[in-house]
Coordinates of C-alpha atoms in Angstrom, one line a residue:
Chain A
X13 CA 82.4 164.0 108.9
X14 CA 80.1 166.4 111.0
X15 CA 79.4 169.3 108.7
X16 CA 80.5 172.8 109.6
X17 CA 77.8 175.2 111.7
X18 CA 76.5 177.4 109.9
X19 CA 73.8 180.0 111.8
X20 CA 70.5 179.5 109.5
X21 CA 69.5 182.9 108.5
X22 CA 71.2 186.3 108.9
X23 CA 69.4 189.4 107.9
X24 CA 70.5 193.0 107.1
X25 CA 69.7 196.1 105.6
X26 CA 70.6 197.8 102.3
X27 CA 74.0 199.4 102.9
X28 CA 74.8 197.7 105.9
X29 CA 77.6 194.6 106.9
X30 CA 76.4 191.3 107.7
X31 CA 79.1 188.4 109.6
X32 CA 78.1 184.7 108.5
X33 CA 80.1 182.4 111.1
X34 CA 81.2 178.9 110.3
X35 CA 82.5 176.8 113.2
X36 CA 84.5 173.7 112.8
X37 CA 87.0 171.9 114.6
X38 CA 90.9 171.6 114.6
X39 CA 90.4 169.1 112.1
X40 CA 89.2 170.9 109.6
X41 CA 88.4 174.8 109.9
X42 CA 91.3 175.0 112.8
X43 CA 93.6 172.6 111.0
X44 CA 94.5 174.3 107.2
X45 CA 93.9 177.8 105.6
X46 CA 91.5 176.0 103.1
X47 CA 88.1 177.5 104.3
X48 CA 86.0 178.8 100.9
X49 CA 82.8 180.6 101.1
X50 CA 80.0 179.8 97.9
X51 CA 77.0 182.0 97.0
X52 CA 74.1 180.2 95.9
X53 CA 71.4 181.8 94.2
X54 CA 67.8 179.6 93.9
X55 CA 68.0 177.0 91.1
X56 CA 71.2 178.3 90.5
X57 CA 74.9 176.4 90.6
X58 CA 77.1 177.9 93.7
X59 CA 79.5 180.6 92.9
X60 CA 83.1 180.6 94.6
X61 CA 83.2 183.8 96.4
X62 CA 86.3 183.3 98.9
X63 CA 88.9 181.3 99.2
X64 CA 91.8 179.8 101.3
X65 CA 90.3 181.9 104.0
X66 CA 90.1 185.1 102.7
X67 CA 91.1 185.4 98.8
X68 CA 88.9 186.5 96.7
X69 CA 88.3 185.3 93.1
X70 CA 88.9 187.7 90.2
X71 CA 85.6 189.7 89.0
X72 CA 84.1 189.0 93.3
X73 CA 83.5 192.5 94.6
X74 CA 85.7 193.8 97.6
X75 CA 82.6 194.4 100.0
X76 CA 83.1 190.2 100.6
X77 CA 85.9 189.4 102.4
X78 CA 86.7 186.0 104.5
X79 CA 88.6 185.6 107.8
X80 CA 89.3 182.5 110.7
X81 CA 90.0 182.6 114.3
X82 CA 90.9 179.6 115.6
X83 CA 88.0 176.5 114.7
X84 CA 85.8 179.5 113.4
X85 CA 85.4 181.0 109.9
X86 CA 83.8 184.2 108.9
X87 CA 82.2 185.7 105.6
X88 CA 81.5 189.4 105.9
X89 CA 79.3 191.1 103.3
X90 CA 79.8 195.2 103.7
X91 CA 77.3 197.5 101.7
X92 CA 74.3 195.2 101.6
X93 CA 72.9 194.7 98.2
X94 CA 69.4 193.4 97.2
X95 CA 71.6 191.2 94.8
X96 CA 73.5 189.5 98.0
X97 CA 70.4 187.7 99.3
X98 CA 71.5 184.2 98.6
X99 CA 72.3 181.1 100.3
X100 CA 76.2 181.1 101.6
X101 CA 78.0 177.6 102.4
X102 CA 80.8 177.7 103.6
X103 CA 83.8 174.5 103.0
X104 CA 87.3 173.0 104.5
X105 CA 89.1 170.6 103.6
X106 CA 89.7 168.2 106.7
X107 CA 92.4 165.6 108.1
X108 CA 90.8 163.1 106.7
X109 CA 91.6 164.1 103.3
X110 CA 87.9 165.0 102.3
X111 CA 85.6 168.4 102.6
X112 CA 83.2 169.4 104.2
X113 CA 80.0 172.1 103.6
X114 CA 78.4 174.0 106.4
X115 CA 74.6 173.7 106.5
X116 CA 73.4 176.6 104.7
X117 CA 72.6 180.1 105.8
X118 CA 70.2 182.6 104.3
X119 CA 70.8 185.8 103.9
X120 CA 67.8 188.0 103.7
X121 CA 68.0 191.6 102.3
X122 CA 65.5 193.9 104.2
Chain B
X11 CA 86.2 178.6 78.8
X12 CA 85.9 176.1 81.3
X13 CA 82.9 174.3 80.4
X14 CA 81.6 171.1 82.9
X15 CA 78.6 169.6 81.7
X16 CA 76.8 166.6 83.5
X17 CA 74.9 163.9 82.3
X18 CA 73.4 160.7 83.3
X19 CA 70.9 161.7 85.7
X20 CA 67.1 160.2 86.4
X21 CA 64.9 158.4 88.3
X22 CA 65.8 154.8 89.4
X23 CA 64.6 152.6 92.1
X24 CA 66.1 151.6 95.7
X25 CA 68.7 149.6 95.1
X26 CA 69.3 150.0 91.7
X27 CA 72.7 152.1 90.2
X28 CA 73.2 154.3 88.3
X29 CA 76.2 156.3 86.1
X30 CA 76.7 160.1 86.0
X31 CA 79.3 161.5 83.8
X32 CA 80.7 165.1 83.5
X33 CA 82.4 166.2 80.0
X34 CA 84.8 168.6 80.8
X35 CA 86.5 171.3 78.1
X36 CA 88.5 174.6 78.2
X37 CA 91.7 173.6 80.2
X38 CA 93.9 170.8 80.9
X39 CA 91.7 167.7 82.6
X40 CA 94.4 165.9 83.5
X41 CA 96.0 168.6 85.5
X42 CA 93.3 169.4 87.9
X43 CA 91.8 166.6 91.1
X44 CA 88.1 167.0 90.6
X45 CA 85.0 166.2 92.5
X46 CA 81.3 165.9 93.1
X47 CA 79.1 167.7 95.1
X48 CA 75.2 167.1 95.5
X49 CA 72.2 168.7 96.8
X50 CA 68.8 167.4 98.3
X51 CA 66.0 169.1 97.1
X52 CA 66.0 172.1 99.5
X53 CA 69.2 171.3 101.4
X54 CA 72.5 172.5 101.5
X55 CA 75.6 171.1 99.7
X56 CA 77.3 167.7 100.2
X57 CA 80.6 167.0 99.4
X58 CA 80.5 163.2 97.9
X59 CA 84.0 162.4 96.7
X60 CA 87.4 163.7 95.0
X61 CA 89.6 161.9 92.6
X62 CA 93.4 163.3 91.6
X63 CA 94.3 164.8 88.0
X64 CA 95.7 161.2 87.1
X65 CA 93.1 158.8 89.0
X66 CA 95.3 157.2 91.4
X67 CA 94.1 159.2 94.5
X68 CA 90.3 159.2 95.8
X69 CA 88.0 160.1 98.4
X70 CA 85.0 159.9 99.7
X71 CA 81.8 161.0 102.2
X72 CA 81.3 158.4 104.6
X73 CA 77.8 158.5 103.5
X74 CA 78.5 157.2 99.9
X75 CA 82.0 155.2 100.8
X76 CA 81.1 152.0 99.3
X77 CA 78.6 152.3 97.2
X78 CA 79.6 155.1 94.9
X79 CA 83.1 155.1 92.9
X80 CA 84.5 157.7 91.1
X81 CA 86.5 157.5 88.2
X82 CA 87.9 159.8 85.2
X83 CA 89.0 158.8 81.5
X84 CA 91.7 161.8 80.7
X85 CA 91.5 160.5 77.4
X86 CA 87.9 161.5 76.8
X87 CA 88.4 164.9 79.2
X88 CA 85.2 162.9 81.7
X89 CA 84.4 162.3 84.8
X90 CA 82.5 159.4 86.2
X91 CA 80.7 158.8 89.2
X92 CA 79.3 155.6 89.4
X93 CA 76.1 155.0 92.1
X94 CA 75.4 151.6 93.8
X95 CA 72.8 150.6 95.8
X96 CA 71.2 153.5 95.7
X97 CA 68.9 154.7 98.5
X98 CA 66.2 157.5 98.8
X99 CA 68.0 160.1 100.8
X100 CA 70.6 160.0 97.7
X101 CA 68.0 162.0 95.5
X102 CA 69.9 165.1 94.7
X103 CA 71.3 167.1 92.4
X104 CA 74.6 166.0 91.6
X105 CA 77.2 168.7 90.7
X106 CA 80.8 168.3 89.1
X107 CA 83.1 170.9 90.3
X108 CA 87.2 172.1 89.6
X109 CA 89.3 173.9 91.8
X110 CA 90.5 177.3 91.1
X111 CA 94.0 176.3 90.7
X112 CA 94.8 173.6 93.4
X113 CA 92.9 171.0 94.9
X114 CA 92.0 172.5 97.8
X115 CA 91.4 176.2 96.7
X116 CA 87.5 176.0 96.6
X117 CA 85.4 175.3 93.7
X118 CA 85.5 178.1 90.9
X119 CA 84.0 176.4 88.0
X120 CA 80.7 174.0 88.1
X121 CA 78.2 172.1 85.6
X122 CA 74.8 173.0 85.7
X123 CA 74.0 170.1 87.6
X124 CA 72.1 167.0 86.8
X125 CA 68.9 165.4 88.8
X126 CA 69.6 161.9 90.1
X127 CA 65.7 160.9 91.9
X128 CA 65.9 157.2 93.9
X129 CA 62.1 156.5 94.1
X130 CA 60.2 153.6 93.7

Protein backbone atom coordinates (compact mmCIF):
# COMPACT_ATOMS: atom_id res chain seq x y z
CA UNK A 1 0.00 0.00 0.00
CA UNK A 2 2.47 2.65 -1.41
CA UNK A 3 0.77 6.00 -1.20
CA UNK A 4 -0.01 7.95 -4.25
CA UNK A 5 2.84 10.80 -5.45
CA UNK A 6 1.89 13.78 -4.81
CA UNK A 7 4.53 16.82 -5.92
CA UNK A 8 5.16 18.72 -2.45
CA UNK A 9 4.38 22.31 -3.14
CA UNK A 10 2.90 24.07 -6.15
CA UNK A 11 2.74 27.80 -6.26
CA UNK A 12 0.68 30.35 -8.32
CA UNK A 13 -0.44 33.59 -8.65
CA UNK A 14 -3.83 35.33 -8.05
CA UNK A 15 -5.92 34.71 -11.10
CA UNK A 16 -3.90 32.18 -12.52
CA UNK A 17 -4.35 27.92 -12.96
CA UNK A 18 -2.37 25.67 -11.00
CA UNK A 19 -2.22 21.38 -12.06
CA UNK A 20 -1.56 19.24 -8.81
CA UNK A 21 -0.57 15.58 -10.26
CA UNK A 22 -1.20 12.41 -8.48
CA UNK A 23 0.54 9.29 -9.83
CA UNK A 24 -0.47 5.80 -9.02
CA UNK A 25 -0.38 2.57 -10.47
CA UNK A 26 -2.92 0.30 -12.44
CA UNK A 27 -3.92 -0.83 -9.25
CA UNK A 28 -5.28 1.88 -7.98
CA UNK A 29 -5.32 5.39 -9.94
CA UNK A 30 -5.13 3.24 -13.38
CA UNK A 31 -7.43 0.60 -12.21
CA UNK A 32 -11.18 2.45 -11.22
CA UNK A 33 -12.72 6.01 -11.83
CA UNK A 34 -12.59 6.43 -7.89
CA UNK A 35 -9.75 9.14 -7.65
CA UNK A 36 -11.13 12.17 -5.12
CA UNK A 37 -9.26 15.31 -4.44
CA UNK A 38 -9.59 16.93 -0.47
CA UNK A 39 -8.80 20.50 0.57
CA UNK A 40 -7.39 20.79 3.83
CA UNK A 41 -7.09 23.94 5.52
CA UNK A 42 -4.60 24.17 8.89
CA UNK A 43 -6.26 22.59 11.94
CA UNK A 44 -9.03 22.16 9.89
CA UNK A 45 -10.93 18.62 8.86
CA UNK A 46 -10.40 17.92 4.85
CA UNK A 47 -13.14 19.04 2.58
CA UNK A 48 -14.21 16.77 -0.49
CA UNK A 49 -13.64 18.80 -3.44
CA UNK A 50 -13.71 16.13 -6.38
CA UNK A 51 -14.81 13.07 -6.94
CA UNK A 52 -14.80 9.83 -9.01
CA UNK A 53 -12.30 11.56 -11.08
CA UNK A 54 -13.78 14.68 -11.88
CA UNK A 55 -17.34 15.32 -10.16
CA UNK A 56 -17.61 17.93 -8.25
CA UNK A 57 -19.63 18.19 -5.00
CA UNK A 58 -22.64 20.58 -4.79
CA UNK A 59 -21.76 24.19 -3.25
CA UNK A 60 -17.47 23.39 -4.84
CA UNK A 61 -16.86 26.18 -7.25
CA UNK A 62 -16.28 25.32 -11.08
CA UNK A 63 -12.60 26.84 -11.22
CA UNK A 64 -11.70 23.05 -9.56
CA UNK A 65 -12.07 20.44 -11.81
CA UNK A 66 -10.38 16.68 -11.69
CA UNK A 67 -9.15 14.58 -14.60
CA UNK A 68 -6.89 10.96 -15.12
CA UNK A 69 -4.74 9.78 -17.86
CA UNK A 70 -3.72 6.48 -17.46
CA UNK A 71 -1.87 5.77 -13.68
CA UNK A 72 -2.00 9.72 -13.26
CA UNK A 73 -4.57 11.96 -11.66
CA UNK A 74 -4.91 15.67 -11.93
CA UNK A 75 -6.57 18.60 -9.76
CA UNK A 76 -6.63 21.88 -11.67
CA UNK A 77 -7.49 25.05 -9.68
CA UNK A 78 -8.25 28.06 -12.49
CA UNK A 79 -8.54 31.74 -11.14
CA UNK A 80 -6.24 31.42 -8.14
CA UNK A 81 -7.78 32.67 -4.98
CA UNK A 82 -5.92 33.72 -1.70
CA UNK A 83 -8.73 31.37 -0.17
CA UNK A 84 -7.30 28.15 -2.29
CA UNK A 85 -3.94 27.97 -0.42
CA UNK A 86 -4.39 24.73 1.34
CA UNK A 87 -3.16 21.38 1.53
CA UNK A 88 -4.73 18.99 -1.48
CA UNK A 89 -4.59 14.98 -0.97
CA UNK A 90 -5.54 13.27 -3.34
CA UNK A 91 -7.36 9.30 -2.81
CA UNK A 92 -8.24 5.85 -4.83
CA UNK A 93 -9.54 3.22 -3.99
CA UNK A 94 -7.26 0.13 -4.92
CA UNK A 95 -7.43 -3.73 -5.90
CA UNK A 96 -6.93 -4.58 -2.68
CA UNK A 97 -10.19 -3.30 -1.54
CA UNK A 98 -8.65 -0.43 0.54
CA UNK A 99 -7.62 3.49 -0.20
CA UNK A 100 -5.00 5.18 -0.46
CA UNK A 101 -3.96 9.20 0.11
CA UNK A 102 -1.17 10.90 -1.77
CA UNK A 103 1.39 12.62 0.44
CA UNK A 104 0.23 16.03 0.60
CA UNK A 105 0.93 19.04 -1.53
CA UNK A 106 0.90 22.72 -0.63
CA UNK A 107 -0.47 25.06 -2.53
CA UNK A 108 1.01 28.54 -1.97
CA UNK A 109 -0.92 31.71 -3.16
CA UNK A 110 1.65 34.35 -4.27
CA UNK B 1 -27.44 17.46 8.96
CA UNK B 2 -24.95 14.88 8.89
CA UNK B 3 -23.26 15.25 12.05
CA UNK B 4 -19.96 12.74 12.90
CA UNK B 5 -18.63 13.38 16.18
CA UNK B 6 -15.55 11.44 17.68
CA UNK B 7 -14.60 10.56 20.95
CA UNK B 8 -12.30 8.53 22.93
CA UNK B 9 -9.04 10.07 22.17
CA UNK B 10 -5.83 10.64 24.61
CA UNK B 11 -2.64 9.87 25.62
CA UNK B 12 -1.72 6.21 26.41
CA UNK B 13 1.46 4.39 26.57
CA UNK B 14 3.31 1.82 24.04
CA UNK B 15 1.60 -1.00 24.04
CA UNK B 16 -1.38 -0.09 25.69
CA UNK B 17 -5.08 0.23 23.63
CA UNK B 18 -7.20 2.20 23.31
CA UNK B 19 -11.19 2.75 22.00
CA UNK B 20 -12.36 5.65 19.70
CA UNK B 21 -15.95 5.93 18.87
CA UNK B 22 -17.77 8.21 16.32
CA UNK B 23 -21.64 9.05 17.08
CA UNK B 24 -23.09 9.54 13.97
CA UNK B 25 -26.68 11.51 13.25
CA UNK B 26 -28.61 13.14 10.20
CA UNK B 27 -29.01 10.08 7.79
CA UNK B 28 -29.37 6.53 7.69
CA UNK B 29 -26.08 4.70 9.53
CA UNK B 30 -26.87 1.65 8.47
CA UNK B 31 -26.95 2.43 4.82
CA UNK B 32 -23.59 3.88 4.32
CA UNK B 33 -19.74 1.68 4.71
CA UNK B 34 -17.74 4.10 6.81
CA UNK B 35 -14.18 4.51 7.72
CA UNK B 36 -11.25 6.10 9.48
CA UNK B 37 -8.68 8.25 8.48
CA UNK B 38 -5.81 9.73 10.68
CA UNK B 39 -3.20 12.24 10.59
CA UNK B 40 0.40 12.64 12.19
CA UNK B 41 0.97 15.78 13.54
CA UNK B 42 2.17 17.59 10.46
CA UNK B 43 1.57 14.81 7.88
CA UNK B 44 -0.71 14.02 5.36
CA UNK B 45 -3.77 11.70 5.63
CA UNK B 46 -3.78 7.92 6.18
CA UNK B 47 -6.46 5.76 5.35
CA UNK B 48 -6.68 3.17 8.38
CA UNK B 49 -9.73 0.94 7.66
CA UNK B 50 -13.42 0.62 6.20
CA UNK B 51 -16.25 -1.35 7.53
CA UNK B 52 -19.78 -2.04 5.33
CA UNK B 53 -23.29 -0.40 6.28
CA UNK B 54 -24.14 -3.80 8.00
CA UNK B 55 -20.54 -4.84 9.57
CA UNK B 56 -19.91 -7.90 7.75
CA UNK B 57 -17.26 -6.38 5.35
CA UNK B 58 -13.79 -4.72 6.57
CA UNK B 59 -10.58 -3.47 5.66
CA UNK B 60 -7.65 -2.34 6.67
CA UNK B 61 -3.97 -0.41 6.18
CA UNK B 62 -1.33 -2.84 6.35
CA UNK B 63 0.12 -0.65 8.92
CA UNK B 64 -2.72 -1.17 11.51
CA UNK B 65 -3.98 -4.86 10.12
CA UNK B 66 -3.84 -6.63 13.40
CA UNK B 67 -3.86 -4.52 15.84
CA UNK B 68 -6.73 -2.20 15.27
CA UNK B 69 -10.45 -3.56 14.68
CA UNK B 70 -13.17 -1.69 13.53
CA UNK B 71 -16.58 -2.21 14.36
CA UNK B 72 -20.17 -0.32 14.26
CA UNK B 73 -23.35 -0.78 16.55
CA UNK B 74 -26.31 0.43 13.93
CA UNK B 75 -28.38 0.29 16.81
CA UNK B 76 -26.66 3.12 18.66
CA UNK B 77 -25.85 5.01 15.00
CA UNK B 78 -21.53 4.45 16.25
CA UNK B 79 -18.71 3.65 15.07
CA UNK B 80 -15.83 1.93 16.82
CA UNK B 81 -12.33 1.61 16.21
CA UNK B 82 -10.69 -0.32 18.63
CA UNK B 83 -6.49 0.23 18.99
CA UNK B 84 -4.07 -2.56 20.15
CA UNK B 85 -0.76 -2.49 20.89
CA UNK B 86 -0.34 0.67 20.19
CA UNK B 87 2.96 2.22 19.01
CA UNK B 88 4.40 5.81 18.82
CA UNK B 89 4.17 6.47 15.16
CA UNK B 90 0.19 5.77 15.72
CA UNK B 91 -0.05 9.35 17.38
CA UNK B 92 -2.50 11.10 15.13
CA UNK B 93 -5.53 12.50 14.76
CA UNK B 94 -8.06 10.11 14.04
CA UNK B 95 -10.86 11.15 11.76
CA UNK B 96 -14.36 9.30 11.03
CA UNK B 97 -15.46 9.93 7.52
CA UNK B 98 -18.90 8.94 5.14
CA UNK B 99 -18.97 8.71 1.58
CA UNK B 100 -20.97 11.02 -0.52
CA UNK B 101 -23.36 8.44 -1.60
CA UNK B 102 -21.40 5.18 -2.28
CA UNK B 103 -18.49 3.68 -0.70
CA UNK B 104 -16.05 4.68 -2.91
CA UNK B 105 -17.28 8.26 -3.94
CA UNK B 106 -14.78 10.16 -1.62
CA UNK B 107 -15.37 11.47 1.73
CA UNK B 108 -18.05 14.33 1.94
CA UNK B 109 -18.89 14.49 5.50
CA UNK B 110 -16.11 14.28 8.55
CA UNK B 111 -15.93 14.66 12.52
CA UNK B 112 -13.85 17.15 13.86
CA UNK B 113 -11.36 14.76 14.66
CA UNK B 114 -10.09 13.40 17.94
CA UNK B 115 -6.26 13.32 19.30
CA UNK B 116 -5.09 9.76 20.01
CA UNK B 117 -1.01 10.52 21.52
CA UNK B 118 1.11 6.98 22.19
CA UNK B 119 3.81 8.31 24.55
CA UNK B 120 5.36 7.11 27.44
Amino acid sequence: QSALTQPASVSGSPGQSITISCTGTSSDVGAYNFVSWYQQHPGKAPKLMIYEVSNRPSGVSNRFSGSKSGNTASLTISGLQAEDEADYYCSSYTSSSTRVFGGGTKLTVL
Amino acid sequence: EVQLLESGGGLVQPGESLRVSCAASGFSFSSYAMSWVRQAPGKGLEWVSTISGSGGSTNYADSVRGRFTISRDNSKNTLYVRLNSLRAEDTAVYYCARPFYHDNSGYYWWGQGTLVTVSS
